Short mmCIF file of C-alpha atoms and ligand atoms in Angstrom, two decimals:
data_model
loop_
_atom_site.label_atom_id
_atom_site.label_comp_id
_atom_site.label_asym_id
_atom_site.label_seq_id
_atom_site.Cartn_x
_atom_site.Cartn_y
_atom_site.Cartn_z
CA MET A 1 -23.40 8.76 -2.78
CA THR A 2 -21.36 7.73 -5.79
CA LYS A 3 -22.80 7.28 -9.27
CA ALA A 4 -22.69 3.50 -8.95
CA ASN A 5 -24.73 3.63 -5.75
CA HIS A 6 -27.74 4.23 -7.96
CA ILE A 7 -27.25 0.85 -9.59
CA ASP A 8 -29.44 -1.91 -8.22
CA ALA A 9 -27.84 -3.64 -5.20
CA ARG A 10 -27.98 -7.05 -6.86
CA GLU A 11 -26.02 -5.74 -9.86
CA ARG A 12 -23.22 -4.61 -7.58
CA ILE A 13 -22.56 -8.05 -6.10
CA ILE A 14 -19.73 -10.06 -7.66
CA VAL A 15 -19.89 -13.68 -6.51
CA ALA A 16 -16.41 -15.21 -6.20
CA LEU A 17 -16.58 -18.58 -7.95
CA ASP A 18 -13.75 -20.06 -5.90
CA VAL A 19 -14.18 -23.63 -7.20
CA SER A 20 -12.07 -25.71 -9.56
CA THR A 21 -14.13 -28.46 -11.19
CA ARG A 22 -16.41 -28.19 -14.21
CA ARG A 23 -19.11 -29.87 -12.16
CA ASP A 24 -18.99 -27.24 -9.41
CA LEU A 25 -18.82 -24.48 -12.01
CA GLU A 26 -22.00 -25.72 -13.68
CA LYS A 27 -23.74 -26.25 -10.34
CA TRP A 28 -23.04 -22.68 -9.21
CA THR A 29 -23.84 -21.01 -12.51
CA ALA A 30 -27.19 -22.81 -12.69
CA LEU A 31 -27.98 -21.70 -9.16
CA LEU A 32 -26.81 -18.09 -9.49
CA LYS A 33 -27.86 -17.31 -13.04
CA SER A 34 -31.17 -15.66 -12.30
CA HIS A 35 -29.95 -13.97 -9.11
CA VAL A 36 -26.72 -12.10 -9.94
CA LYS A 37 -25.12 -10.40 -12.91
CA TRP A 38 -21.42 -10.56 -12.02
CA VAL A 39 -19.14 -13.46 -11.10
CA LYS A 40 -15.45 -13.48 -10.29
CA VAL A 41 -13.09 -16.03 -11.78
CA GLY A 42 -9.92 -16.30 -9.73
CA MET A 43 -6.71 -18.26 -10.05
CA GLU A 44 -8.16 -21.55 -8.84
CA LEU A 45 -10.90 -21.80 -11.46
CA PHE A 46 -8.94 -20.20 -14.32
CA TYR A 47 -5.87 -22.39 -13.82
CA ALA A 48 -8.01 -25.52 -13.49
CA GLN A 49 -10.37 -24.94 -16.41
CA GLY A 50 -8.51 -22.51 -18.69
CA PRO A 51 -9.85 -19.63 -20.82
CA GLU A 52 -12.80 -21.77 -21.90
CA VAL A 53 -14.39 -21.01 -18.55
CA ILE A 54 -14.80 -17.40 -19.69
CA THR A 55 -16.57 -18.44 -22.90
CA PHE A 56 -18.90 -20.65 -20.86
CA LEU A 57 -19.75 -17.91 -18.35
CA ARG A 58 -20.32 -15.35 -21.11
CA GLU A 59 -22.71 -17.72 -22.86
CA GLU A 60 -24.52 -18.15 -19.54
CA GLY A 61 -25.01 -14.38 -19.54
CA PHE A 62 -22.63 -13.32 -16.76
CA ASN A 63 -20.32 -10.30 -16.61
CA ILE A 64 -16.91 -11.45 -15.49
CA PHE A 65 -14.28 -10.07 -13.15
CA LEU A 66 -11.09 -11.98 -14.03
CA ASP A 67 -9.08 -11.78 -10.81
CA LEU A 68 -5.58 -12.99 -11.70
CA LYS A 69 -3.71 -10.14 -9.96
CA LEU A 70 -1.03 -9.78 -12.61
CA HIS A 71 2.39 -8.84 -11.23
CA ASP A 72 5.58 -9.15 -13.32
CA ILE A 73 7.86 -6.96 -15.43
CA PRO A 74 5.95 -4.35 -17.51
CA ASN A 75 6.44 -6.10 -20.85
CA THR A 76 5.14 -9.45 -19.58
CA VAL A 77 2.10 -8.00 -17.80
CA GLN A 78 1.21 -5.76 -20.73
CA LYS A 79 1.17 -8.70 -23.14
CA ALA A 80 -0.61 -11.07 -20.77
CA ALA A 81 -3.27 -8.47 -19.98
CA VAL A 82 -4.01 -7.91 -23.69
CA VAL A 83 -4.55 -11.68 -24.06
CA LEU A 84 -6.97 -11.64 -21.12
CA ALA A 85 -8.77 -8.51 -22.37
CA ARG A 86 -9.52 -10.28 -25.67
CA LEU A 87 -11.51 -12.93 -23.77
CA GLY A 88 -14.33 -10.43 -23.32
CA VAL A 89 -14.33 -9.91 -19.56
CA GLY A 90 -15.64 -6.80 -17.81
CA LEU A 91 -12.92 -6.30 -15.22
CA ILE A 92 -9.30 -7.42 -14.83
CA ASN A 93 -6.73 -6.56 -12.20
CA LEU A 94 -3.01 -5.95 -11.67
CA HIS A 95 -0.95 -5.62 -8.51
CA THR A 96 -0.18 -1.96 -7.85
CA LEU A 97 3.10 -3.18 -6.31
CA GLY A 98 4.17 -3.97 -9.89
CA GLY A 99 4.75 -0.21 -10.24
CA VAL A 100 3.55 2.72 -12.34
CA GLU A 101 5.32 1.74 -15.55
CA MET A 102 3.77 -1.74 -15.46
CA MET A 103 0.27 -0.34 -14.88
CA LYS A 104 0.55 2.54 -17.38
CA ARG A 105 1.83 0.39 -20.20
CA THR A 106 -0.82 -2.24 -19.54
CA ALA A 107 -3.73 0.21 -19.43
CA ALA A 108 -2.53 1.85 -22.66
CA ALA A 109 -1.95 -1.47 -24.45
CA ILE A 110 -5.47 -2.68 -23.62
CA LYS A 111 -7.05 0.54 -24.88
CA LYS A 112 -5.03 0.39 -28.08
CA MET A 113 -5.93 -3.26 -28.74
CA ALA A 114 -9.63 -2.61 -28.04
CA ALA A 115 -9.71 0.35 -30.44
CA THR A 116 -7.91 -1.56 -33.19
CA GLU A 117 -10.01 -4.69 -32.82
CA ARG A 118 -13.23 -2.78 -32.10
CA ILE A 119 -14.07 -4.64 -28.92
CA SER A 120 -15.08 -3.12 -25.62
CA PRO A 121 -12.13 -3.10 -23.25
CA PRO A 122 -12.39 -4.42 -19.69
CA ARG A 123 -12.00 -1.93 -16.91
CA VAL A 124 -8.57 -2.36 -15.34
CA ILE A 125 -8.18 -2.07 -11.57
CA GLY A 126 -5.25 -2.30 -9.20
CA VAL A 127 -4.91 -4.55 -6.15
CA THR A 128 -3.74 -2.46 -3.20
CA VAL A 129 -3.17 -4.21 0.15
CA LEU A 130 -4.78 -7.66 0.37
CA THR A 131 -7.74 -7.75 2.73
CA SER A 132 -6.14 -10.73 4.50
CA HIS A 133 -3.20 -8.55 5.52
CA SER A 134 -3.37 -7.02 8.97
CA PRO A 135 -1.22 -4.03 10.03
CA GLU A 136 1.09 -6.55 11.80
CA VAL A 137 1.69 -8.49 8.57
CA LEU A 138 2.32 -5.25 6.68
CA HIS A 139 4.81 -3.87 9.19
CA ASP A 140 6.46 -6.86 10.87
CA GLU A 141 6.50 -9.32 7.97
CA LEU A 142 6.58 -7.21 4.78
CA ARG A 143 8.44 -4.32 6.49
CA ILE A 144 6.24 -1.69 4.84
CA SER A 145 6.59 1.15 7.31
CA LEU A 146 3.58 3.32 6.31
CA PRO A 147 0.40 2.82 8.33
CA LEU A 148 -1.90 0.44 6.46
CA GLU A 149 -4.38 3.15 5.44
CA GLU A 150 -1.65 5.39 4.08
CA ALA A 151 -0.01 2.50 2.23
CA THR A 152 -3.34 1.67 0.59
CA LEU A 153 -4.00 5.29 -0.37
CA HIS A 154 -0.53 5.62 -1.81
CA LEU A 155 -0.96 2.46 -3.93
CA ALA A 156 -4.41 3.64 -5.06
CA GLY A 157 -2.85 6.99 -6.07
CA MET A 158 -0.30 5.10 -8.17
CA ALA A 159 -3.17 3.26 -9.88
CA LYS A 160 -4.94 6.56 -10.54
CA SER A 161 -1.86 8.23 -12.02
CA SER A 162 -1.31 5.15 -14.20
CA GLU A 163 -4.81 5.71 -15.64
CA LEU A 164 -6.34 2.58 -14.19
CA ASP A 165 -10.11 2.67 -13.68
CA GLY A 166 -10.03 1.96 -9.97
CA VAL A 167 -8.79 -0.39 -7.27
CA VAL A 168 -9.58 -3.47 -5.26
CA CYS A 169 -9.54 -2.39 -1.62
CA SER A 170 -10.89 -3.30 1.79
CA PRO A 171 -14.18 -1.73 2.92
CA TRP A 172 -12.15 0.22 5.48
CA GLU A 173 -10.45 2.30 2.79
CA VAL A 174 -13.29 3.01 0.36
CA GLU A 175 -14.39 6.33 1.81
CA GLN A 176 -10.89 7.80 1.85
CA ILE A 177 -10.11 6.53 -1.67
CA LYS A 178 -13.29 8.12 -3.05
CA LYS A 179 -12.46 11.35 -1.26
CA CYS A 180 -8.91 11.49 -2.66
CA TYR A 181 -9.39 10.13 -6.17
CA GLY A 182 -12.99 10.97 -7.05
CA ALA A 183 -16.40 9.28 -7.11
CA ASP A 184 -15.74 7.83 -10.57
CA PHE A 185 -12.63 5.97 -9.44
CA LEU A 186 -14.02 2.45 -9.01
CA THR A 187 -13.78 0.60 -5.71
CA VAL A 188 -14.20 -3.17 -5.91
CA VAL A 189 -14.41 -4.47 -2.40
CA PRO A 190 -13.78 -7.95 -0.97
CA GLY A 191 -13.64 -8.57 2.77
CA ILE A 192 -17.42 -8.51 3.06
CA ARG A 193 -18.95 -10.41 5.96
CA PRO A 194 -22.65 -10.25 6.81
CA SER A 195 -23.20 -10.32 10.57
CA TRP A 196 -24.13 -14.03 10.37
CA ALA A 197 -20.99 -15.17 8.47
CA ALA A 198 -17.57 -16.35 9.73
CA PRO A 199 -14.63 -14.01 8.96
CA GLY A 200 -12.35 -16.89 7.79
CA ASP A 201 -8.97 -15.42 6.77
CA GLN A 202 -10.32 -11.89 6.11
CA ALA A 203 -8.74 -9.50 8.61
CA ARG A 204 -10.29 -6.20 7.48
CA TYR A 205 -13.94 -6.82 6.78
CA LYS A 206 -17.26 -4.99 7.07
CA THR A 207 -20.89 -5.92 6.52
CA PRO A 208 -22.51 -5.40 3.08
CA GLY A 209 -24.57 -2.51 4.48
CA GLN A 210 -21.50 -0.78 5.89
CA ALA A 211 -19.52 -1.22 2.65
CA VAL A 212 -22.32 0.32 0.61
CA ALA A 213 -22.64 3.20 3.06
CA GLU A 214 -18.90 3.87 2.65
CA GLY A 215 -19.43 4.18 -1.14
CA ALA A 216 -18.23 0.79 -2.47
CA ASP A 217 -19.16 0.29 -6.14
CA PHE A 218 -18.91 -3.52 -6.26
CA LEU A 219 -18.86 -6.05 -3.41
CA VAL A 220 -16.90 -9.26 -3.98
CA ILE A 221 -18.42 -12.04 -1.91
CA GLY A 222 -17.39 -15.69 -1.81
CA ARG A 223 -17.70 -17.94 1.24
CA PRO A 224 -20.66 -16.17 2.87
CA ILE A 225 -22.66 -17.29 -0.21
CA LEU A 226 -20.87 -20.47 -1.33
CA ASP A 227 -20.63 -21.96 2.19
CA ALA A 228 -24.17 -21.01 3.24
CA PRO A 229 -26.68 -23.81 3.82
CA ASP A 230 -29.04 -21.96 1.45
CA PRO A 231 -26.88 -19.83 -0.91
CA VAL A 232 -29.80 -18.06 -2.62
CA ALA A 233 -31.29 -17.11 0.75
CA ALA A 234 -27.84 -15.85 1.83
CA LEU A 235 -27.59 -13.77 -1.36
CA ASN A 236 -31.06 -12.34 -0.86
CA SER A 237 -30.32 -11.39 2.70
CA ILE A 238 -27.11 -9.64 1.56
CA VAL A 239 -29.11 -7.68 -1.04
CA GLN A 240 -31.59 -6.76 1.67
CA GLU A 241 -28.77 -5.55 3.94
CA MET A 242 -27.37 -3.42 1.13
CA GLN A 243 -30.73 -1.72 0.66
CA ASP A 244 -31.49 -1.09 4.35
O1 C5P B 1 -14.73 -15.95 0.47
P1 C5P B 1 -14.48 -14.46 0.46
O2 C5P B 1 -15.73 -13.63 0.52
O3 C5P B 1 -13.43 -14.03 1.49
O4 C5P B 1 -13.85 -14.19 -0.99
C1 C5P B 1 -13.24 -12.99 -1.34
C2 C5P B 1 -12.68 -13.14 -2.71
O5 C5P B 1 -12.04 -11.92 -3.05
C3 C5P B 1 -11.61 -14.24 -2.85
O6 C5P B 1 -11.79 -14.83 -4.12
C4 C5P B 1 -10.29 -13.50 -2.78
O7 C5P B 1 -9.30 -14.10 -3.59
C5 C5P B 1 -10.68 -12.14 -3.37
N1 C5P B 1 -9.85 -11.00 -2.97
C6 C5P B 1 -9.61 -10.66 -1.66
N2 C5P B 1 -8.81 -9.58 -1.36
C7 C5P B 1 -8.26 -8.88 -2.35
C8 C5P B 1 -8.52 -9.21 -3.69
C9 C5P B 1 -9.34 -10.30 -3.97
O8 C5P B 1 -10.14 -11.27 -0.75
N3 C5P B 1 -7.53 -7.82 -2.06
#
């Protein structure tokens, strides 16, 4: 059991708001507002609606995971991340493949800005291997020769030594990451599929109950909720599964 496992199941769900129009944004926030605490804003919504979307979601009372997976030279990522951190989000992420210097400089720059400007900094996490990547894609296409689990652990170790707060990882790697890098090293976990949902393009998924049992701190869930005929019922059944 990790510390975060004591947090209410509902507070550990991050709903991926993978929409692009203002109309859809308002529809989903109205529907989800009294049922979840966290939402995820990804590239689609942020690029379509701009930083104002963060102001709107904060005013609606949500905590925000800004999932833009920054990956560029250290100087560019460091500066971009400070801009994002000033928006007042709870979590942001970088690609671990950007390297240790990129991650270290970014984490330090955010802390420095937050201290100077007296704002609370977002937690910064690293993206390891995308949950849509199968071992075949990793080896045959990307030519990364380490077995997928080892590659993920290695990238998570880079995030840890860069003083990031945790990683995004598949539910298959949570247990090992917690074992190697400690219970306090956050695991934010997409690739969640309740037994009744279609996998879509997720190759390495588990059910909400399994992910929680492995020690996941936050579950990122999109289509199983957004594509459900009754999204609130889908959400409630996921919460139920997490508590069973
Ligand atoms: O619809 P679904 O539940 O698959 O949504 C998962 C969300 O998590 C998507 O917004 C996707 O971009 C994101 N994500 C992911 N794998 C990662 C990081 C983020 O699936 N490694």
